[in-house]
Amino acid sequence: MPDTSPVRVLIADDQPDVLNALRFLLLDEGFEVIEARSPIEAVERIEAADFDLAIVDLNYTRDTTSGQEGLDLMERIRAVDPSLPILVMTAWSSVAGAVEAMRRGARDYIEKPWDDERLLFTVRTQIDLRRAVRRSQRLQAAHTRLQRGAVPAFIGDSRPIQQLRQTIERVAPSDAAVLITGEHGTGKEVVATWLHAMSERKSRALVTMNAGGLAEGIAESELFGHVKGAFTDARYDRIGCFEMADEGTLFLDEIANMPIRLQAKLLRVLQTGEVQRVGSSRLRYVNARIISATNADLAAEIAAGRFREDLLYRLNTVVIELPPLRDRREDVDALAAHFLAHYAARYRKPLARFDDAALALLRAHAWPGNVRELAHAVERAVLMADPSATGISARDLGLQPQRVSTDAAKPRSLEDAERLFIEKVLADHGGDVRQAAQQLGMSRSALYRRLQQYGVRE
Ligand SMILES: Nc1ncnc2c1ncn2[C@@H]1O[C@H](COP(=O)(O)OP(=O)(O)OP(=O)(O)O)[C@@H](O)[C@H]1O
Ligand SMILES: [Mg+2]
């Protein structure tokens, strides 16, 4: 795959006519050319930004014949960026200086006056090599953190999910920043995976970084990478998530938990497209599509001073809201069937359906943990079921709504409380409506009406 960022070449010489001639030649090739008129300037340039190649003269005015200044310059460049290919230029016909330079790590040398074609050939070869090495480094690093395998299924046919599919199809191919919101377990990560899979970047990496749960310093080097010696434990250069996601997608999960100081640094990178590894002042250009997710109320986080408003505006070009499962109960059957097929195959059980009582329970449950809770409940039921059974029973499910103590399960109205109570009684009786009605002191038909009203029974 071609690398689309511009090729940047540094040329260092103190003779203006040499710089001019080189510049025109390289600009003509479509390269970005940055000039340095002295060894000091060359080192400053390389410290400040990322290059694909440096072409440096060995002889400067202070000492025009020994080539010592050029050799010193090479060492200093290699100290800043050991992987940057260096071509040296020698003005006098002795190759001794060039040989010494090669011994010290120069990739090739060019004799002045040069032959344009040969120079360009040498330059292109070094740039191709450099890009190939970087690509394989990036892939290696990305492999270790890529969720491998197929894109997860995205089940559901309720109106909100239909709309969501449309939005994903429309937005995925663009580079727009997408913010995905929704309660725990609603499928935010599934949506992020789909956005990447349906984008032009699908053959490149999708890199996930959980923005919370890490100490600030560690989170920063995770995100931007670090150089050897940046802090006590930094024994090697390390590439960060941003660079790994170059040309691909960076998924910033739990974005609301990102430490506020890191938010400021992230904002700057999003504004400039330039990343600095911790401990280095060099800027590296990255082109990553940003998807972020949160289950927090970002407006409230902003009001509380815990989240930067200007960062939000960089992340939320498109907002995708995932509704909780209780607001799209129509999807419960299809999701439950999907997970049943999945886990029955995994645990090699002949299970193929839910019996009526089990289905009633699934439909009645409040699912405070959303799709994840449903997946776990079905997995547990598959494990609990009799080895020869073909159907999941209410008992296998063992759903106990009264024990769930998240906000979503807390009644917010009298009607909610009634519904939760009815669900509990129904669960206690393994989904048996007749027994549940008896305990509740109401007729079966009255209970059925209530269940219909809650969307539990058709
Ligand atoms: N529509 C869906 N179809 C199939 N599986 C789904 C769907 N939505 C969610 N899942 C599954 O439910 C589980 C939870 O989904 P996911 O991890 O994407 O949720 P999340 O919103 O990121 O949750 P959290 O906020 O806790 O990180 C995963 O196993 C996922 O594969
Ligand atoms: Mg998630």
PDB file of C-alpha atoms in Angstrom, residues 253-370:
ATOM      1  CA  ASP A 253     -12.724   4.286  24.054  1.00  0.00           C
ATOM      2  CA  GLU A 254     -14.048   5.744  27.339  1.00  0.00           C
ATOM      3  CA  ILE A 255     -12.972   9.182  26.182  1.00  0.00           C
ATOM      4  CA  ALA A 256     -14.590  10.946  29.159  1.00  0.00           C
ATOM      5  CA  ASN A 257     -12.086   9.263  31.466  1.00  0.00           C
ATOM      6  CA  MET A 258      -9.093  10.785  29.742  1.00  0.00           C
ATOM      7  CA  PRO A 259      -7.079  12.922  32.185  1.00  0.00           C
ATOM      8  CA  ILE A 260      -7.700  16.612  31.516  1.00  0.00           C
ATOM      9  CA  ARG A 261      -4.050  17.443  30.794  1.00  0.00           C
ATOM     10  CA  LEU A 262      -3.870  14.683  28.233  1.00  0.00           C
ATOM     11  CA  GLN A 263      -7.047  16.073  26.667  1.00  0.00           C
ATOM     12  CA  ALA A 264      -5.129  19.287  25.971  1.00  0.00           C
ATOM     13  CA  LYS A 265      -2.350  17.352  24.251  1.00  0.00           C
ATOM     14  CA  LEU A 266      -4.824  15.305  22.257  1.00  0.00           C
ATOM     15  CA  LEU A 267      -6.560  18.469  21.125  1.00  0.00           C
ATOM     16  CA  ARG A 268      -3.297  19.900  19.832  1.00  0.00           C
ATOM     17  CA  VAL A 269      -2.563  16.755  17.842  1.00  0.00           C
ATOM     18  CA  LEU A 270      -6.051  16.800  16.338  1.00  0.00           C
ATOM     19  CA  GLN A 271      -5.568  20.420  15.333  1.00  0.00           C
ATOM     20  CA  THR A 272      -2.143  20.011  13.746  1.00  0.00           C
ATOM     21  CA  GLY A 273      -1.968  16.346  12.698  1.00  0.00           C
ATOM     22  CA  GLU A 274       1.488  16.242  14.278  1.00  0.00           C
ATOM     23  CA  VAL A 275       2.505  13.881  17.045  1.00  0.00           C
ATOM     24  CA  GLN A 276       5.467  14.169  19.386  1.00  0.00           C
ATOM     25  CA  ARG A 277       6.766  11.096  21.151  1.00  0.00           C
ATOM     26  CA  VAL A 278       7.268  11.682  24.877  1.00  0.00           C
ATOM     27  CA  GLY A 279      10.828  12.852  25.448  1.00  0.00           C
ATOM     28  CA  SER A 280      11.326  13.984  21.873  1.00  0.00           C
ATOM     29  CA  SER A 281      10.778  17.349  20.286  1.00  0.00           C
ATOM     30  CA  ARG A 282      10.436  15.935  16.785  1.00  0.00           C
ATOM     31  CA  LEU A 283       7.091  16.228  15.089  1.00  0.00           C
ATOM     32  CA  ARG A 284       5.710  13.287  13.150  1.00  0.00           C
ATOM     33  CA  TYR A 285       2.858  13.650  10.734  1.00  0.00           C
ATOM     34  CA  VAL A 286      -0.038  11.288  11.260  1.00  0.00           C
ATOM     35  CA  ASN A 287      -3.252  10.776   9.398  1.00  0.00           C
ATOM     36  CA  ALA A 288      -5.600   8.801  11.642  1.00  0.00           C
ATOM     37  CA  ARG A 289      -9.379   8.807  11.533  1.00  0.00           C
ATOM     38  CA  ILE A 290     -10.719   9.354  15.026  1.00  0.00           C
ATOM     39  CA  ILE A 291     -13.646   7.457  16.492  1.00  0.00           C
ATOM     40  CA  SER A 292     -14.391   7.923  20.169  1.00  0.00           C
ATOM     41  CA  ALA A 293     -16.906   6.438  22.570  1.00  0.00           C
ATOM     42  CA  THR A 294     -18.286   7.178  25.999  1.00  0.00           C
ATOM     43  CA  ASN A 295     -21.114   6.206  28.287  1.00  0.00           C
ATOM     44  CA  ALA A 296     -20.800   9.455  30.202  1.00  0.00           C
ATOM     45  CA  ASP A 297     -22.857  12.587  29.757  1.00  0.00           C
ATOM     46  CA  LEU A 298     -20.216  14.808  28.164  1.00  0.00           C
ATOM     47  CA  ALA A 299     -22.268  17.978  28.613  1.00  0.00           C
ATOM     48  CA  ALA A 300     -22.295  17.326  32.358  1.00  0.00           C
ATOM     49  CA  GLU A 301     -18.583  16.476  32.318  1.00  0.00           C
ATOM     50  CA  ILE A 302     -17.893  19.788  30.579  1.00  0.00           C
ATOM     51  CA  ALA A 303     -20.030  21.674  33.087  1.00  0.00           C
ATOM     52  CA  ALA A 304     -18.082  20.004  35.915  1.00  0.00           C
ATOM     53  CA  GLY A 305     -14.770  21.061  34.331  1.00  0.00           C
ATOM     54  CA  ARG A 306     -13.677  17.499  33.703  1.00  0.00           C
ATOM     55  CA  PHE A 307     -13.903  17.566  29.926  1.00  0.00           C
ATOM     56  CA  ARG A 308     -12.722  20.181  27.428  1.00  0.00           C
ATOM     57  CA  GLU A 309     -15.462  21.628  25.320  1.00  0.00           C
ATOM     58  CA  ASP A 310     -13.068  22.464  22.463  1.00  0.00           C
ATOM     59  CA  LEU A 311     -11.994  18.814  22.390  1.00  0.00           C
ATOM     60  CA  LEU A 312     -15.609  17.700  22.168  1.00  0.00           C
ATOM     61  CA  TYR A 313     -16.048  19.809  19.033  1.00  0.00           C
ATOM     62  CA  ARG A 314     -13.103  18.013  17.432  1.00  0.00           C
ATOM     63  CA  LEU A 315     -14.600  14.608  18.234  1.00  0.00           C
ATOM     64  CA  ASN A 316     -18.278  15.016  17.544  1.00  0.00           C
ATOM     65  CA  THR A 317     -18.519  15.890  13.869  1.00  0.00           C
ATOM     66  CA  VAL A 318     -21.012  13.021  13.799  1.00  0.00           C
ATOM     67  CA  VAL A 319     -22.670  11.664  16.936  1.00  0.00           C
ATOM     68  CA  ILE A 320     -24.096   8.148  17.015  1.00  0.00           C
ATOM     69  CA  GLU A 321     -26.341   7.414  19.982  1.00  0.00           C
ATOM     70  CA  LEU A 322     -26.898   3.799  20.875  1.00  0.00           C
ATOM     71  CA  PRO A 323     -30.254   3.328  22.606  1.00  0.00           C
ATOM     72  CA  PRO A 324     -30.411   1.036  25.659  1.00  0.00           C
ATOM     73  CA  LEU A 325     -31.819  -2.409  24.983  1.00  0.00           C
ATOM     74  CA  ARG A 326     -34.925  -1.706  27.077  1.00  0.00           C
ATOM     75  CA  ASP A 327     -35.899   0.953  24.528  1.00  0.00           C
ATOM     76  CA  ARG A 328     -35.691  -1.514  21.642  1.00  0.00           C
ATOM     77  CA  ARG A 329     -37.124  -4.668  23.121  1.00  0.00           C
ATOM     78  CA  GLU A 330     -38.073  -5.834  19.628  1.00  0.00           C
ATOM     79  CA  ASP A 331     -34.409  -6.741  19.188  1.00  0.00           C
ATOM     80  CA  VAL A 332     -34.251  -9.053  22.207  1.00  0.00           C
ATOM     81  CA  ASP A 333     -35.522 -12.152  20.361  1.00  0.00           C
ATOM     82  CA  ALA A 334     -33.095 -11.836  17.466  1.00  0.00           C
ATOM     83  CA  LEU A 335     -30.147 -11.056  19.742  1.00  0.00           C
ATOM     84  CA  ALA A 336     -31.012 -13.951  22.054  1.00  0.00           C
ATOM     85  CA  ALA A 337     -31.280 -16.340  19.080  1.00  0.00           C
ATOM     86  CA  HIS A 338     -27.941 -15.089  17.751  1.00  0.00           C
ATOM     87  CA  PHE A 339     -26.158 -15.639  21.059  1.00  0.00           C
ATOM     88  CA  LEU A 340     -27.847 -19.023  21.514  1.00  0.00           C
ATOM     89  CA  ALA A 341     -26.546 -20.256  18.144  1.00  0.00           C
ATOM     90  CA  HIS A 342     -23.100 -18.876  18.952  1.00  0.00           C
ATOM     91  CA  TYR A 343     -22.734 -20.414  22.407  1.00  0.00           C
ATOM     92  CA  ALA A 344     -24.490 -23.704  21.563  1.00  0.00           C
ATOM     93  CA  ALA A 345     -21.866 -24.175  18.847  1.00  0.00           C
ATOM     94  CA  ARG A 346     -19.038 -23.147  21.126  1.00  0.00           C
ATOM     95  CA  TYR A 347     -20.085 -25.503  23.944  1.00  0.00           C
ATOM     96  CA  ARG A 348     -21.239 -28.221  21.533  1.00  0.00           C
ATOM     97  CA  LYS A 349     -24.791 -28.481  22.807  1.00  0.00           C
ATOM     98  CA  PRO A 350     -27.835 -29.379  20.718  1.00  0.00           C
ATOM     99  CA  LEU A 351     -29.746 -26.302  21.944  1.00  0.00           C
ATOM    100  CA  ALA A 352     -31.809 -24.641  19.244  1.00  0.00           C
ATOM    101  CA  ARG A 353     -34.518 -22.534  20.910  1.00  0.00           C
ATOM    102  CA  PHE A 354     -35.894 -20.959  24.065  1.00  0.00           C
ATOM    103  CA  ASP A 355     -39.080 -22.379  25.529  1.00  0.00           C
ATOM    104  CA  ASP A 356     -42.025 -19.994  25.986  1.00  0.00           C
ATOM    105  CA  ALA A 357     -41.376 -19.221  29.630  1.00  0.00           C
ATOM    106  CA  ALA A 358     -37.719 -18.509  28.959  1.00  0.00           C
ATOM    107  CA  LEU A 359     -38.606 -16.202  26.104  1.00  0.00           C
ATOM    108  CA  ALA A 360     -41.128 -14.379  28.292  1.00  0.00           C
ATOM    109  CA  LEU A 361     -38.401 -13.837  30.854  1.00  0.00           C
ATOM    110  CA  LEU A 362     -35.952 -12.520  28.302  1.00  0.00           C
ATOM    111  CA  ARG A 363     -38.550 -10.102  26.982  1.00  0.00           C
ATOM    112  CA  ALA A 364     -39.521  -8.959  30.472  1.00  0.00           C
ATOM    113  CA  HIS A 365     -36.054  -8.321  31.797  1.00  0.00           C
ATOM    114  CA  ALA A 366     -34.898  -4.711  32.097  1.00  0.00           C
ATOM    115  CA  TRP A 367     -31.364  -5.447  30.778  1.00  0.00           C
ATOM    116  CA  PRO A 368     -29.506  -2.758  32.698  1.00  0.00           C
ATOM    117  CA  GLY A 369     -26.306  -4.232  31.264  1.00  0.00           C
ATOM    118  CA  ASN A 370     -27.811  -4.126  27.781  1.00  0.00           C
TER     119      ASN A 370
END
